[in-house]
Amino acid sequence: MKTTLQSGPFAHADHRVDRTMLTVLLALLPATLFNLWLFGLPAILLFACTLGAALGFEALWLAATGRDARAGLADGSAAITGWLLALSLPPWAPWWLGVLGAFIAIVIAKHAYGGLGQNLFNPAMVARVALLVSFPVIMTAWVAPQPLFTERAASVAQSFAVLGQGVPDTMVSATPLGHVKTELSRALPASQSAADAPALPDLLLGRRAGSMGETSVLLILAGGLFLLWRRVITWHIPVALLGSLFAAAQLASLADPARYTDGLFHLLTGASFLGAFFIATDYVTSPMSPRGKLIYGAGCGFLTWAIRSYAGYPEGMAFAVLLMNALTPIIDQYTRPRVFGRQRNGEPLPLRPF
Amino acid sequence: MKNHPIRGGVHPRYWKELASGQPIAAFPLPARLSLPLQQHVGAAAIPLVEPGQRVRKGERIALAPGAMSAPLHAPTSGVVHAIEEITAAHASGLPQLAIVIDSDGLDEWAELPAPLADPFAAPPEEIVRRVAEAGIVGQGGAVFPTAVKLGMGKQYRLDTLLLNGAECEPYITSDDRVMREHAAEVIDGARIMAHALGVAKIIIAIKKNKPEAIAIMREAARAFAGIEVVGVKIQYPIGYAQYLTQAVTGRETPAGRRNAEVGVVVQNVATALAVQRAVRHGVPLISRVVTVTGTAVSRAGNFEVPIGTPVAELIAHCGGYRARPRFLVNGGPMMGFQLPDENVPVVKGCVGIVALAEEETARQPEQACIRCGTCMDVCPIGLPPVEMAQLIRKDRLDDAARLGVGDCIACGSCAWACPSHIPLVQYFNHANGALWTADRQQRKNERLRQLAEARSARLEAARQERLAAQAARKARAAAPRQEISE
C-alpha cells in the first residue's frame, strides 16, 4: 500500500465558503423582498437583470480562462456581488445600468485583480461608484414607493417601459439625504428640510425613496443580527461604523443645526445600515483583526458623514467604503495581534520574577 | 481555581465517547516487535544486542549516548531477529533503524533494578538517574527525555510541577483512562517528580470534559498537601505546555525560553505513571496505554500495549475496520501524523491510533482564501496564518519568518477552522523546514568561511615565519663575511 502522506489536521470544522455566502444571501432576503415589493415589478426586473448578469459574467470569465465555471459559481461570491450591486441601484433604473454594473463589478473589480479573495476594492461598490460618476442623473433618479398589489403598483407594460427607459421624469422623487442637500444649496436650513423626511416609523420600516435594498432599517438590522448570530460577521465593523457616523453627525449638528442634520437622521437614511452590516463587512476588502475592524469601521462611518456633508453627492457610503478598502492592507499590517511570548514589537517578553 | 484567559483556540468535535468508556485492557503479546532507535527527542540510542541474541523482558537493549537521549528495553523475552531499517512511526514516513525482536512467548523478566523503598528520602539525582535509565520520555507525544526535564531544578528556580491531564486532542482517551484507573500511582509519580524537581506545589490540570477523571484524581490527591486538581476550559489546544501554563498560572513563557524559566515544569500524567513504575518497581518504559479509535475501527478501546507492537495487530485486535479509513493517524487528528501503513510499530510517544472514516475528516477541496480572518482569530499564538501562507506561497520565506512562522506550534487550529480548507499547517511546516535547512547551511558556510580564514591566517603566519627565518639565515650568512671583511 503506497500512500501519499498528508499533513494534519485530519479533522476539519464544518466551515465552508459556499455556506457562508449562502448565509449572507439568506440574511439579505427579508430586506430585499420588502424592497422589491415596495418598488414593484420594475425593481424585480432590474434585480433579476443585475443578478443574472453578474452570474453570467462570472461564468463567462471562468470559462474563457479555462476554469470550472460551475464550481466558481457555486462558491456564491458572484451572487453576493450581483445582489449587493442590485440593492445599491435606483430601483427603477434601466436594465443596461445593472448589466454594465455587473460587468464592472465582476470582470474589472474582481477578476482583473485575480479573482475571489484578491480584489482590493469591494466589487459592488466599485461598480456603483463607476456608474454614479458616469451616469449621475440616472443613478440619482429615485422613485417613491409604488408597492405591489396596490393601486400605485406599476403595470406590466409600465414596468417593461421603465426597464428600457428608467424612471419617467414625472415620477422622479428624492431621497431624504438628497432632499436635504438640495435644500441646503437653496439656503434652506437642514433642520427644516430634514423634517420633510418621512416619519420615524416609515424610516424604520423603509417606506421612503432610496436604493433598491437600502431603505428598510429594521429588516436590514434583522439580517445583520442573523449574521452576527451565525458568526459570519463580528460586531466590530457595524458598531464602529454606525457609532462614528452617529457621533460625527450628532456633534456637528449640535454645533450648527442649520448646516448639519443630526445623528439619528444619518443613521436612518441612505445606506447606513446596509453598508454597516453587508457592505463594509465584506471579508475580502476589510481588515481581519478586531482592532483593525474597529479602525476601518470608524473610518467608513466618519467618511460617510463627511462625504454626505461636504461633497457633491448626497450619499457617501460607497465612496467611504472604497477609501477605507484602500487602507485595509496598511490597517492589517499595523493591527496584527501580539504574538505569544513576545512584545508588540516582536521582541521576546522579559523574564518576570514570580 | 479560575483559569486565566488564553488566546484563540477552537472547539473541534471531540469523539471521546468512542473509547472513553473502555477500561485499559492488557494487549496480547505480539510475535514480533520492532523498536526504532529513535523514539525520542535527541540522539538515537545505540544497540547493545546482536542478531540471534536472547533478551529478557526489561533488559536494556540500546543505550543512550548522552543525556539528551533515551535507552531502549526489551518489551518481552525473545530473540533479536535483526537490527534493520523499518518504516517507523514518524511524520516523515522514512525508514529508521530498529531492533526487531521475535518473542518467545515466555515473557520472562530480566533482573530489574531494586525498587527505591522511600524515594522521598533519596537524593533528587537518584530519581533523575533512575528515570533516565528507565528510558522514560514525555508520554504526551512530545517524547522529550523526562530525566532532562526533572534535572531542571538545578538550572532554574522552580515552584510548580504542572501535571498535564488536559488530553485536548479529539478521540484520544488514554490519559483519561490512566487517571481513572491509576490515580494513586499517577499522584505518587507526580510527588516523586516534584521531589526530584525540588518543588512543593503540584497542579494537576484536567480538561473539564473529563469529569470522572477530575473527581477520581481529586479524591486521590486529598491525602497530600500541596496538590491541587484544576479543571481547565474545554478549548483546543489547551494541553500545549506553554498555553496550559498560562491558563493555570497566568505566566506567559517568553519566546525562545523554556517553560521552566517561568518556574513551571510540565509533565504528562502518563509520564508520572511511568516514573512511578520505574522508581517504585524498577520497571523501565516497555509498554504504554494506547487508544485505538476512530469510526473506521470496529471496536474502539484502550490497551496497555508493549512498545514495538505493529499497528496492524492493534487494528486486528479491535475487530479490524468497519469502514475504509481515509487516514490512519498516529496520535490525535489535530497534531498527529498520518501513518504510511499498518506495519509501523507503536512507539513511546504514541497516545493513540485513530482510523478516520472519510466523513469524519470533513475534508473539502482547497478554495481561494476569502480573507475572513478566522485563522487569525483562532491562532493560540496570535500569528497571522493567512498572511504567512500568502508569503510562503510566493516563496518569501524570510518575510514569513518576520511575521513569526517560526513561533507556529503546528496545532492545526487555523487549518481546522479555514472555510476555504487551505492546508495552512503544511505551508508552515514547509517554511520552517526550509528555513531550518537554510539556517543550517548558513551556519555551515559561516563555519567554512571561518575555517578558511583561519587556514589562510595560519598559512600567512607560516609564510611570514619562513620569510623571517630566511632573512635571519641571510643575515647570519652575511654577518661572518662582514666580520671577515673587517
Coordinates of N, CA and C in Angstrom, one line a residue, chain A residues 75-154:
Chain A
D75 N -19.5 28.9 -5.3 CA -19.0 29.5 -4.1 C -19.8 30.7 -3.6
G76 N -20.7 31.1 -4.5 CA -21.7 32.1 -4.1 C -21.2 33.6 -4.1
S77 N -19.9 33.8 -4.4 CA -19.4 35.1 -4.3 C -20.0 36.1 -5.4
A78 N -20.1 35.5 -6.6 CA -20.6 36.3 -7.7 C -22.1 36.7 -7.4
A79 N -22.8 35.8 -6.8 CA -24.2 36.0 -6.5 C -24.3 37.2 -5.5
I80 N -23.4 37.2 -4.5 CA -23.5 38.2 -3.5 C -23.1 39.6 -4.1
T81 N -22.1 39.6 -5.0 CA -21.7 40.8 -5.6 C -22.9 41.4 -6.5
G82 N -23.5 40.5 -7.3 CA -24.6 40.9 -8.1 C -25.7 41.4 -7.3
W83 N -26.0 40.7 -6.2 CA -27.1 41.0 -5.3 C -26.9 42.4 -4.7
L84 N -25.7 42.6 -4.1 CA -25.5 43.9 -3.4 C -25.4 45.0 -4.4
L85 N -24.9 44.8 -5.6 CA -24.9 45.8 -6.6 C -26.4 46.2 -6.9
A86 N -27.2 45.2 -7.1 CA -28.6 45.5 -7.5 C -29.2 46.3 -6.3
L87 N -28.9 45.9 -5.1 CA -29.5 46.6 -4.0 C -29.1 48.1 -3.9
S88 N -27.9 48.4 -4.5 CA -27.4 49.7 -4.4 C -27.8 50.6 -5.6
L89 N -28.6 50.1 -6.5 CA -29.0 50.8 -7.7 C -30.4 51.5 -7.4
P90 N -30.7 52.6 -8.1 CA -32.0 53.1 -8.0 C -33.0 52.1 -8.5
P91 N -34.1 51.8 -7.8 CA -34.9 50.6 -8.2 C -35.6 50.7 -9.5
W92 N -35.7 51.9 -10.1 CA -36.4 51.9 -11.4 C -35.4 52.3 -12.5
A93 N -34.1 52.0 -12.3 CA -33.1 52.3 -13.3 C -33.3 51.3 -14.5
P94 N -32.8 51.7 -15.7 CA -32.9 50.9 -16.9 C -32.0 49.6 -16.8
W95 N -32.4 48.6 -17.5 CA -31.7 47.3 -17.4 C -30.2 47.4 -17.7
W96 N -29.8 48.2 -18.7 CA -28.4 48.2 -19.1 C -27.5 48.7 -18.0
L97 N -28.1 49.5 -17.0 CA -27.3 50.0 -15.9 C -26.8 48.9 -15.1
G98 N -27.8 48.0 -14.8 CA -27.5 46.8 -14.0 C -26.5 45.9 -14.7
V99 N -26.6 45.7 -16.0 CA -25.7 44.8 -16.7 C -24.3 45.4 -16.8
L100 N -24.3 46.7 -17.1 CA -23.0 47.3 -17.1 C -22.3 47.3 -15.8
G101 N -23.1 47.6 -14.7 CA -22.6 47.5 -13.4 C -22.0 46.1 -13.0
A102 N -22.8 45.1 -13.4 CA -22.3 43.7 -13.2 C -21.0 43.4 -13.9
F103 N -20.9 44.0 -15.1 CA -19.6 43.8 -15.9 C -18.5 44.4 -15.1
I104 N -18.7 45.7 -14.7 CA -17.6 46.4 -13.9 C -17.3 45.6 -12.7
A105 N -18.3 45.2 -12.0 CA -18.0 44.5 -10.7 C -17.3 43.2 -10.9
I106 N -17.8 42.4 -11.7 CA -17.3 41.0 -11.8 C -16.0 41.0 -12.6
V107 N -16.0 41.6 -13.8 CA -14.8 41.5 -14.7 C -13.7 42.4 -14.3
I108 N -14.0 43.7 -14.0 CA -13.0 44.7 -13.8 C -12.6 44.7 -12.3
A109 N -13.6 44.8 -11.4 CA -13.2 45.0 -10.0 C -12.8 43.7 -9.3
K110 N -13.2 42.5 -9.9 CA -12.9 41.3 -9.2 C -11.8 40.5 -10.0
H111 N -12.2 40.1 -11.3 CA -11.3 39.2 -12.0 C -10.0 39.8 -12.5
A112 N -10.1 41.1 -12.8 CA -8.8 41.8 -13.2 C -7.8 41.8 -12.1
Y113 N -8.3 41.7 -10.9 CA -7.4 41.7 -9.7 C -6.9 40.3 -9.4
G114 N -7.5 39.3 -10.0 CA -7.0 38.0 -9.7 C -8.1 37.1 -9.2
G115 N -9.4 37.6 -9.2 CA -10.5 36.7 -8.7 C -10.7 36.8 -7.3
L116 N -11.6 35.8 -6.8 CA -12.0 35.8 -5.5 C -10.9 35.9 -4.5
G117 N -11.0 36.8 -3.5 CA -10.1 37.0 -2.5 C -8.9 37.9 -2.8
Q118 N -8.8 38.3 -4.1 CA -7.6 39.0 -4.5 C -7.9 40.5 -4.7
N119 N -9.2 40.9 -4.8 CA -9.5 42.2 -5.1 C -9.3 43.2 -3.9
L120 N -8.8 44.3 -4.2 CA -8.5 45.3 -3.1 C -9.8 46.0 -2.8
F121 N -10.7 46.3 -3.8 CA -11.9 47.1 -3.5 C -13.1 46.2 -3.6
N122 N -14.1 46.6 -2.9 CA -15.4 45.9 -2.9 C -16.0 46.0 -4.3
P123 N -16.2 44.9 -5.0 CA -16.6 45.0 -6.4 C -17.9 45.7 -6.6
A124 N -18.9 45.4 -5.8 CA -20.2 46.0 -5.9 C -20.1 47.5 -5.8
M125 N -19.2 48.0 -4.9 CA -19.1 49.4 -4.7 C -18.3 50.1 -5.8
V126 N -17.3 49.4 -6.3 CA -16.6 49.9 -7.5 C -17.6 50.2 -8.6
A127 N -18.4 49.2 -8.8 CA -19.4 49.3 -9.9 C -20.4 50.4 -9.6
R128 N -20.9 50.5 -8.4 CA -21.8 51.6 -8.1 C -21.2 52.9 -8.3
V129 N -20.0 53.1 -7.8 CA -19.3 54.4 -7.9 C -19.0 54.7 -9.4
A130 N -18.6 53.7 -10.2 CA -18.3 53.9 -11.6 C -19.6 54.4 -12.3
L131 N -20.7 53.7 -12.0 CA -21.9 54.1 -12.6 C -22.4 55.5 -12.1
L132 N -22.1 55.8 -10.9 CA -22.6 57.1 -10.3 C -21.8 58.3 -11.0
V133 N -20.5 58.1 -11.2 CA -19.8 59.2 -11.8 C -20.0 59.3 -13.3
S134 N -20.4 58.1 -13.9 CA -20.6 58.1 -15.3 C -22.0 58.6 -15.7
F135 N -22.9 58.1 -14.9 CA -24.4 58.4 -15.2 C -25.0 59.0 -14.0
P136 N -24.6 60.2 -13.6 CA -25.1 60.8 -12.3 C -26.6 61.0 -12.3
V137 N -27.1 61.3 -13.5 CA -28.6 61.6 -13.5 C -29.4 60.3 -13.3
I138 N -29.1 59.3 -14.1 CA -29.8 58.1 -13.9 C -29.6 57.5 -12.5
M139 N -28.4 57.6 -12.0 CA -28.1 56.9 -10.7 C -28.7 57.7 -9.6
T140 N -29.3 58.9 -9.8 CA -29.9 59.5 -8.7 C -31.4 59.8 -9.0
A141 N -31.9 59.1 -10.0 CA -33.3 59.2 -10.3 C -34.1 58.2 -9.5
W142 N -34.5 58.7 -8.3 CA -35.2 57.8 -7.4 C -36.7 57.8 -7.6
V143 N -37.4 56.9 -7.0 CA -38.8 56.8 -7.2 C -39.5 56.6 -5.8
A144 N -40.6 57.2 -5.6 CA -41.3 57.0 -4.3 C -41.8 55.6 -4.3
P145 N -42.1 55.0 -3.1 CA -42.6 53.6 -3.1 C -43.9 53.5 -3.9
Q146 N -43.9 52.4 -4.7 CA -45.0 52.0 -5.5 C -45.3 50.5 -5.3
P147 N -45.8 50.2 -4.1 CA -45.8 48.8 -3.7 C -46.7 47.9 -4.6
L148 N -46.3 46.7 -4.7 CA -47.0 45.7 -5.5 C -48.4 45.5 -4.8
F149 N -49.3 45.1 -5.6 CA -50.7 44.8 -5.1 C -51.4 46.0 -4.5
T150 N -51.0 47.2 -4.9 CA -51.7 48.4 -4.5 C -52.1 49.1 -5.8
E151 N -52.9 50.1 -5.7 CA -53.3 50.8 -6.9 C -52.2 51.6 -7.5
R152 N -51.1 51.9 -6.7 CA -49.9 52.6 -7.2 C -49.0 51.7 -8.0
A153 N -49.1 50.4 -7.8 CA -48.2 49.4 -8.4 C -48.1 49.6 -9.9
A154 N -46.8 49.5 -10.4 CA -46.6 49.7 -11.8 C -47.2 48.5 -12.6

